[in-house]
Amino acid sequence: MSAATTDPISLRLPPNLQAGVDACAAARALSPAEAVEYLVREALLTGKWLTVDQRLQLEAEAATMAVVDVIVTRIKDEDAWGDDVTRTVFVELRDKHRAEYDAAIANGEAARVNRDIGKRVRRLLDADVVIENGGYRKMGQVPRSADELIKTYTVLRRRGVAEPAAAHSS
């Protein structure tokens, strides 16, 4: 695997395969695109098409995403999360699951894996992305430290919660 971008793949699935993708998506709380990625990953892991390094990275990535699911489920059950929840997840990965995370981002996959973790956090919490006045995503800044896994993250807000009123200057 490489960090280089590749051409997107478009698929037209026959109804029976689409039904299987939809069932996988529903069972795993994934979007249809994420379900296709999951199913392709599973097929590749059980086949002979990957190198040992690629297989190890994919296995570690799957294990890291499973850990993310556990962390986010706990956060959601405790109902005590704020706008910086994505950073909270990365801090727990750093503090308690560093080996799995490091293996998952091997072979230049850090940017993609981190992006996928952020999307997963948002989806599992059913959160909204905070949009600033210019129409851009509001980004949180992580304090500078040699041991941080990320530098910035997208600020999230509970779905349906109104933006705080901006302070007016006189």
Coordinates of N, CA and C in Angstrom, one line a residue:
M1 N 0.8 -1.2 0.0 CA 0.0 0.0 0.0 C 0.9 1.2 0.0
S2 N 0.4 2.3 -0.6 CA 1.2 3.5 -0.6 C 0.3 4.6 -0.2
A3 N 0.9 5.7 0.2 CA 0.2 6.9 0.7 C -0.3 7.7 -0.5
A4 N 0.2 7.3 -1.7 CA -0.3 8.0 -2.9 C -1.7 7.8 -3.2
T5 N -2.4 8.8 -3.7 CA -3.8 8.7 -4.0 C -3.9 7.8 -5.3
T6 N -5.0 7.1 -5.3 CA -5.3 6.3 -6.5 C -6.6 6.8 -7.1
D7 N -6.9 6.3 -8.3 CA -8.1 6.7 -9.0 C -9.3 6.0 -8.2
P8 N -10.4 6.8 -8.1 CA -11.5 6.2 -7.4 C -12.1 5.0 -8.2
I9 N -12.7 4.1 -7.6 CA -13.3 2.9 -8.2 C -14.8 3.1 -8.1
S10 N -15.5 3.0 -9.2 CA -17.0 3.0 -9.2 C -17.4 1.6 -9.5
L11 N -18.4 1.2 -8.7 CA -19.0 -0.2 -8.9 C -20.4 -0.1 -9.2
R12 N -20.9 -1.0 -10.0 CA -22.3 -1.2 -10.2 C -22.5 -2.7 -9.8
L13 N -23.2 -2.9 -8.7 CA -23.3 -4.2 -8.1 C -24.7 -4.8 -8.5
P14 N -24.7 -6.1 -8.8 CA -26.0 -6.7 -9.1 C -26.8 -6.7 -7.8
P15 N -28.2 -6.8 -7.8 CA -29.0 -6.6 -6.7 C -28.6 -7.6 -5.5
N16 N -28.3 -8.8 -5.8 CA -27.9 -9.7 -4.7 C -26.6 -9.3 -4.0
L17 N -25.6 -8.8 -4.7 CA -24.4 -8.3 -4.0 C -24.7 -7.0 -3.3
Q18 N -25.5 -6.1 -3.9 CA -25.9 -4.8 -3.2 C -26.6 -5.1 -1.9
A19 N -27.5 -6.1 -1.9 CA -28.2 -6.5 -0.7 C -27.2 -7.0 0.4
G20 N -26.2 -7.7 0.0 CA -25.2 -8.1 0.9 C -24.4 -7.0 1.5
V21 N -24.0 -6.0 0.6 CA -23.3 -4.8 1.1 C -24.2 -4.0 2.1
D22 N -25.5 -3.9 1.7 CA -26.4 -3.1 2.6 C -26.5 -3.8 4.0
A23 N -26.6 -5.2 3.9 CA -26.7 -5.9 5.2 C -25.4 -5.7 6.0
C24 N -24.3 -5.8 5.4 CA -23.0 -5.6 6.1 C -23.0 -4.2 6.7
A25 N -23.4 -3.2 5.9 CA -23.4 -1.8 6.4 C -24.3 -1.6 7.6
A26 N -25.5 -2.2 7.5 CA -26.4 -2.1 8.7 C -25.9 -2.8 9.9
A27 N -25.3 -4.0 9.7 CA -24.8 -4.8 10.8 C -23.6 -4.1 11.5
R28 N -22.8 -3.4 10.8 CA -21.6 -2.8 11.3 C -21.7 -1.3 11.5
A29 N -22.9 -0.7 11.3 CA -23.1 0.7 11.4 C -22.1 1.5 10.5
L30 N -22.0 1.0 9.2 CA -21.2 1.6 8.2 C -22.0 2.2 7.1
S31 N -21.4 3.2 6.4 CA -22.0 3.6 5.1 C -21.8 2.5 4.1
P32 N -22.6 2.5 3.0 CA -22.3 1.5 2.0 C -20.9 1.5 1.4
A33 N -20.3 2.7 1.3 CA -18.9 2.8 0.8 C -18.0 2.2 1.8
E34 N -18.2 2.4 3.1 CA -17.3 1.8 4.1 C -17.5 0.3 4.2
A35 N -18.8 -0.1 3.9 CA -19.0 -1.6 3.9 C -18.3 -2.2 2.8
V36 N -18.2 -1.6 1.6 CA -17.5 -2.2 0.5 C -16.0 -2.2 0.8
E37 N -15.5 -1.2 1.4 CA -14.1 -1.2 1.8 C -13.8 -2.3 2.8
Y38 N -14.7 -2.4 3.8 CA -14.5 -3.5 4.8 C -14.5 -4.9 4.1
L39 N -15.5 -5.1 3.2 CA -15.6 -6.4 2.6 C -14.4 -6.7 1.7
V40 N -13.9 -5.7 1.0 CA -12.7 -5.9 0.1 C -11.5 -6.2 1.0
R41 N -11.4 -5.4 2.1 CA -10.3 -5.7 3.1 C -10.3 -7.1 3.6
E42 N -11.5 -7.6 4.0 CA -11.6 -8.9 4.5 C -11.2 -10.0 3.4
A43 N -11.7 -9.7 2.2 CA -11.3 -10.6 1.1 C -9.8 -10.6 0.8
L44 N -9.2 -9.5 0.9 CA -7.7 -9.4 0.6 C -7.0 -10.1 1.8
L45 N -7.5 -9.9 3.0 CA -6.8 -10.5 4.1 C -6.8 -12.0 4.1
T46 N -7.9 -12.6 3.5 CA -8.0 -14.0 3.5 C -7.4 -14.6 2.2
G47 N -7.0 -13.7 1.2 CA -6.4 -14.2 0.0 C -4.9 -14.1 0.0
K48 N -4.3 -14.3 -1.2 CA -2.9 -14.3 -1.3 C -2.3 -13.1 -2.1
W49 N -3.1 -12.0 -2.1 CA -2.7 -10.9 -2.9 C -1.9 -9.8 -2.2
L50 N -1.8 -9.9 -0.9 CA -1.0 -8.9 -0.1 C 0.3 -9.4 0.3
T51 N 1.3 -8.4 0.4 CA 2.5 -8.8 1.0 C 2.3 -8.9 2.5
V52 N 3.3 -9.5 3.2 CA 3.2 -9.6 4.7 C 3.1 -8.3 5.3
D53 N 3.8 -7.3 4.9 CA 3.7 -5.9 5.5 C 2.3 -5.3 5.3
Q54 N 1.8 -5.5 4.1 CA 0.5 -5.0 3.8 C -0.6 -5.7 4.7
R55 N -0.5 -7.0 4.8 CA -1.4 -7.7 5.6 C -1.3 -7.3 7.1
L56 N -0.1 -7.1 7.6 CA 0.0 -6.7 9.0 C -0.5 -5.3 9.2
Q57 N -0.3 -4.4 8.3 CA -0.8 -3.1 8.4 C -2.4 -3.1 8.4
L58 N -3.0 -3.8 7.5 CA -4.4 -3.9 7.4 C -5.0 -4.6 8.7
E59 N -4.4 -5.6 9.2 CA -4.9 -6.2 10.4 C -4.8 -5.2 11.6
A60 N -3.7 -4.5 11.6 CA -3.5 -3.5 12.7 C -4.6 -2.4 12.6
E61 N -4.8 -2.0 11.3 CA -5.8 -0.9 11.1 C -7.2 -1.4 11.5
A62 N -7.6 -2.6 11.2 CA -8.9 -3.2 11.6 C -8.9 -3.2 13.2
A63 N -7.8 -3.6 13.8 CA -7.8 -3.7 15.3 C -7.9 -2.3 15.9
T64 N -7.3 -1.3 15.3 CA -7.4 0.1 15.8 C -8.8 0.6 15.6
M65 N -9.4 0.3 14.5 CA -10.8 0.8 14.3 C -11.7 0.1 15.3
A66 N -11.5 -1.1 15.6 CA -12.3 -1.8 16.6 C -12.1 -1.1 18.0
V67 N -10.9 -0.7 18.3 CA -10.6 0.0 19.6 C -11.3 1.3 19.5
V68 N -11.3 2.0 18.4 CA -12.0 3.3 18.3 C -13.5 3.1 18.5
D69 N -14.0 2.1 18.0 CA -15.5 1.8 18.2 C -15.8 1.6 19.7
V70 N -14.9 0.9 20.4 CA -15.1 0.7 21.9 C -15.0 2.0 22.6
I71 N -14.0 2.8 22.3 CA -13.8 4.1 22.9 C -15.0 5.0 22.7
V72 N -15.4 5.1 21.4 CA -16.5 6.0 21.1 C -17.8 5.5 21.7
T73 N -18.0 4.2 21.7 CA -19.3 3.7 22.3 C -19.3 4.0 23.8
R74 N -18.2 3.9 24.5 CA -18.1 4.3 25.9 C -18.4 5.8 26.1
I75 N -17.8 6.6 25.3 CA -18.0 8.0 25.4 C -19.5 8.4 25.1
K76 N -20.0 7.7 24.1 CA -21.5 8.0 23.8 C -22.3 7.5 25.0
D77 N -22.1 6.3 25.5 CA -22.9 5.8 26.6 C -22.8 6.7 27.9
E78 N -21.6 7.3 28.1 CA -21.4 8.2 29.2 C -22.0 9.6 29.0
D79 N -22.3 9.8 27.7 CA -22.9 11.1 27.3 C -22.2 12.3 27.9
A80 N -20.9 12.3 27.8 CA -20.2 13.4 28.4 C -19.1 13.9 27.4
W81 N -19.5 14.1 26.2 CA -18.5 14.5 25.2 C -18.7 15.9 24.8
G82 N -17.6 16.6 24.4 CA -17.7 17.9 23.9 C -17.1 18.1 22.5
D83 N -16.9 19.3 22.1 CA -16.5 19.6 20.8 C -15.1 19.0 20.4
D84 N -14.3 18.7 21.4 CA -13.0 18.1 21.2 C -12.9 16.6 21.3
V85 N -14.1 15.9 21.1 CA -14.1 14.5 21.3 C -13.2 13.7 20.4
T86 N -12.9 14.2 19.2 CA -12.0 13.5 18.3 C -10.6 13.5 18.9
R87 N -10.2 14.6 19.5 CA -8.9 14.6 20.2 C -8.9 13.7 21.4
T88 N -9.9 13.6 22.1 CA -10.1 12.7 23.3 C -9.8 11.3 22.8
V89 N -10.4 10.9 21.7 CA -10.2 9.5 21.2 C -8.7 9.3 20.8
F90 N -8.1 10.3 20.2 CA -6.7 10.1 19.8 C -5.8 10.1 21.1
V91 N -6.1 10.8 22.1 CA -5.3 10.8 23.3 C -5.4 9.4 23.9
E92 N -6.6 8.8 23.9 CA -6.7 7.5 24.5 C -6.0 6.4 23.6
L93 N -6.0 6.6 22.3 CA -5.2 5.7 21.5 C -3.7 5.8 21.8
R94 N -3.3 7.1 22.0 CA -1.9 7.3 22.3 C -1.5 6.7 23.7
D95 N -2.4 6.9 24.6 CA -2.0 6.4 26.0 C -2.2 5.0 26.3
K96 N -3.2 4.3 25.6 CA -3.5 2.9 25.9 C -3.4 1.9 24.8
H97 N -3.3 2.4 23.5 CA -3.3 1.5 22.4 C -2.2 1.9 21.3
R98 N -1.1 2.4 21.8 CA -0.1 3.0 20.9 C 0.5 2.0 19.9
A99 N 0.7 0.8 20.4 CA 1.3 -0.3 19.5 C 0.4 -0.6 18.3
E100 N -0.9 -0.8 18.6 CA -1.8 -1.1 17.5 C -1.9 0.1 16.5
Y101 N -2.0 1.3 17.1 CA -2.1 2.5 16.3 C -0.8 2.7 15.4
D102 N 0.3 2.5 16.0 CA 1.6 2.6 15.2 C 1.6 1.6 14.1
A103 N 1.2 0.4 14.3 CA 1.2 -0.6 13.3 C 0.1 -0.2 12.2
A104 N -1.0 0.4 12.6 CA -2.0 0.7 11.6 C -1.6 1.8 10.7
I105 N -0.7 2.7 11.2 CA -0.3 3.8 10.3 C 1.0 3.5 9.6
A106 N 1.5 2.3 9.6 CA 2.7 1.9 8.9 C 2.6 2.1 7.4
N107 N 3.7 2.1 6.8 CA 3.7 2.2 5.3 C 3.1 3.5 4.8
G108 N 3.3 4.6 5.6 CA 2.8 5.9 5.1 C 1.3 6.1 5.1
E109 N 0.6 5.4 6.0 CA -0.9 5.5 6.0 C -1.4 6.4 7.1
A110 N -0.6 7.2 7.8 CA -1.1 8.0 8.9 C -2.2 8.9 8.5
A111 N -2.0 9.7 7.5 CA -3.0 10.7 7.1 C -4.3 10.0 6.8
R112 N -4.3 9.0 6.1 CA -5.6 8.3 5.7 C -6.2 7.7 6.9
V113 N -5.5 7.0 7.7 CA -6.0 6.3 8.9 C -6.6 7.3 9.9
N114 N -5.8 8.4 10.1 CA -6.3 9.5 11.0 C -7.6 10.1 10.5
R115 N -7.7 10.3 9.2 CA -8.9 10.9 8.6 C -10.1 9.9 8.8
D116 N -9.8 8.6 8.6 CA -10.8 7.6 8.8 C -11.3 7.5 10.2
I117 N -10.4 7.7 11.2 CA -10.7 7.7 12.6 C -11.6 8.8 12.9
G118 N -11.3 10.0 12.4 CA -12.1 11.2 12.6 C -13.5 11.0 12.0
K119 N -13.6 10.5 10.8 CA -14.9 10.3 10.2 C -15.7 9.3 11.0
R120 N -15.1 8.3 11.5 CA -15.7 7.2 12.3 C -16.3 7.8 13.6
V121 N -15.5 8.6 14.3 CA -15.9 9.3 15.5 C -17.2 10.1 15.2
R122 N -17.2 10.9 14.2 CA -18.3 11.7 13.8 C -19.6 10.9 13.5
R123 N -19.4 9.8 12.8 CA -20.5 9.0 12.4 C -21.1 8.2 13.6
L124 N -20.2 7.6 14.4 CA -20.7 6.9 15.5 C -21.4 7.7 16.6
L125 N -21.0 9.0 16.7 CA -21.6 9.9 17.6 C -22.8 10.6 17.0
D126 N -23.0 10.4 15.7 CA -24.0 11.2 14.9 C -23.9 12.7 15.2
A127 N -22.6 13.1 15.1 CA -22.3 14.5 15.4 C -22.3 15.4 14.1
D128 N -22.4 16.7 14.3 CA -22.3 17.6 13.2 C -20.9 18.2 13.2
V129 N -20.4 18.5 12.1 CA -19.2 19.3 11.9 C -19.5 20.7 12.1
V130 N -18.7 21.4 13.0 CA -18.9 22.9 13.2 C -18.3 23.6 12.0
I131 N -19.1 24.5 11.4 CA -18.7 25.3 10.3 C -18.5 26.7 10.7
E132 N -17.4 27.3 10.3 CA -17.1 28.7 10.7 C -17.8 29.6 9.7
N133 N -17.7 30.9 10.0 CA -18.3 31.9 9.1 C -17.9 31.8 7.7
G134 N -16.7 31.5 7.4 CA -16.3 31.4 6.0 C -16.7 30.2 5.3
G135 N -17.4 29.3 6.0 CA -17.9 28.1 5.4 C -16.9 26.9 5.5
Y136 N -15.9 27.1 6.3 CA -14.9 26.1 6.4 C -15.1 25.3 7.7
R137 N -14.6 24.1 7.8 CA -14.7 23.3 9.0 C -13.9 24.0 10.1
K138 N -14.5 24.1 11.3 CA -13.7 24.6 12.4 C -12.7 23.5 12.9
M139 N -11.5 23.9 13.0 CA -10.4 23.0 13.4 C -9.9 23.3 14.8
G140 N -9.8 22.2 15.5 CA -9.2 22.3 16.9 C -7.7 22.1 16.7
Q141 N -6.9 22.8 17.6 CA -5.5 22.8 17.5 C -5.0 22.0 18.7
V142 N -4.2 21.0 18.5 CA -3.6 20.2 19.6 C -2.4 20.9 20.2
P143 N -2.2 20.9 21.5 CA -1.0 21.5 22.0 C 0.2 20.9 21.5
R144 N 1.2 21.7 21.3 CA 2.5 21.1 20.7 C 3.1 20.2 21.7
S145 N 3.4 19.0 21.2 CA 4.0 18.0 22.0 C 4.6 16.9 21.1
A146 N 5.7 16.4 21.4 CA 6.4 15.4 20.5 C 5.6 14.1 20.5
D147 N 4.7 13.9 21.5 CA 4.0 12.6 21.6 C 2.5 12.7 21.1
E148 N 2.1 13.7 20.4 CA 0.7 13.8 20.0 C 0.6 13.0 18.7
L149 N -0.5 12.4 18.4 CA -0.7 11.6 17.2 C -1.3 12.5 16.1
I150 N -1.9 13.6 16.4 CA -2.5 14.5 15.4 C -2.1 15.9 15.8
K151 N -2.2 16.8 14.8 CA -1.9 18.2 15.0 C -3.2 19.0 15.1
T152 N -4.1 18.7 14.3 CA -5.4 19.3 14.2 C -6.5 18.3 14.1
Y153 N -7.7 18.7 14.4 CA -8.9 17.8 14.3 C -10.1 18.7 14.0
T154 N -11.1 18.1 13.4 CA -12.3 18.8 13.1 C -13.2 18.9 14.3
V155 N -13.7 20.1 14.7 CA -14.5 20.3 15.8 C -15.9 19.7 15.5
L156 N -16.4 19.0 16.5 CA -17.7 18.4 16.3 C -18.7 18.9 17.3
R157 N -20.0 18.9 17.0 CA -21.0 19.3 17.9 C -22.1 18.3 17.9
R158 N -22.8 18.2 19.0 CA -23.9 17.3 19.1 C -25.0 17.7 18.1
R159 N -25.5 16.8 17.4 CA -26.5 17.0 16.4 C -27.7 17.7 17.0
G160 N -28.2 18.8 16.4 CA -29.3 19.5 16.9 C -29.0 20.6 17.9
V161 N -27.8 20.7 18.4 CA -27.4 21.7 19.3 C -27.0 23.0 18.6
A162 N -27.6 24.1 18.9 CA -27.4 25.3 18.2 C -26.0 25.8 18.5
E163 N -25.4 26.5 17.5 CA -24.2 27.2 17.7 C -24.3 28.3 18.8
P164 N -23.3 28.4 19.7 CA -23.4 29.5 20.6 C -23.4 30.9 19.9
A165 N -24.2 31.8 20.5 CA -24.3 33.1 19.8 C -22.9 33.8 19.9
A166 N -22.5 34.4 18.8 CA -21.2 35.1 18.8 C -21.3 36.4 19.6
A167 N -20.3 36.7 20.3 CA -20.2 37.9 21.1 C -20.1 39.1 20.2
H168 N -20.9 40.1 20.4 CA -20.9 41.3 19.6 C -19.9 42.3 20.2
S169 N -19.1 42.9 19.4 CA -18.2 43.9 19.9 C -18.8 45.3 19.7
S170 N -18.6 46.2 20.6 CA -19.1 47.6 20.6 C -18.3 48.5 19.9

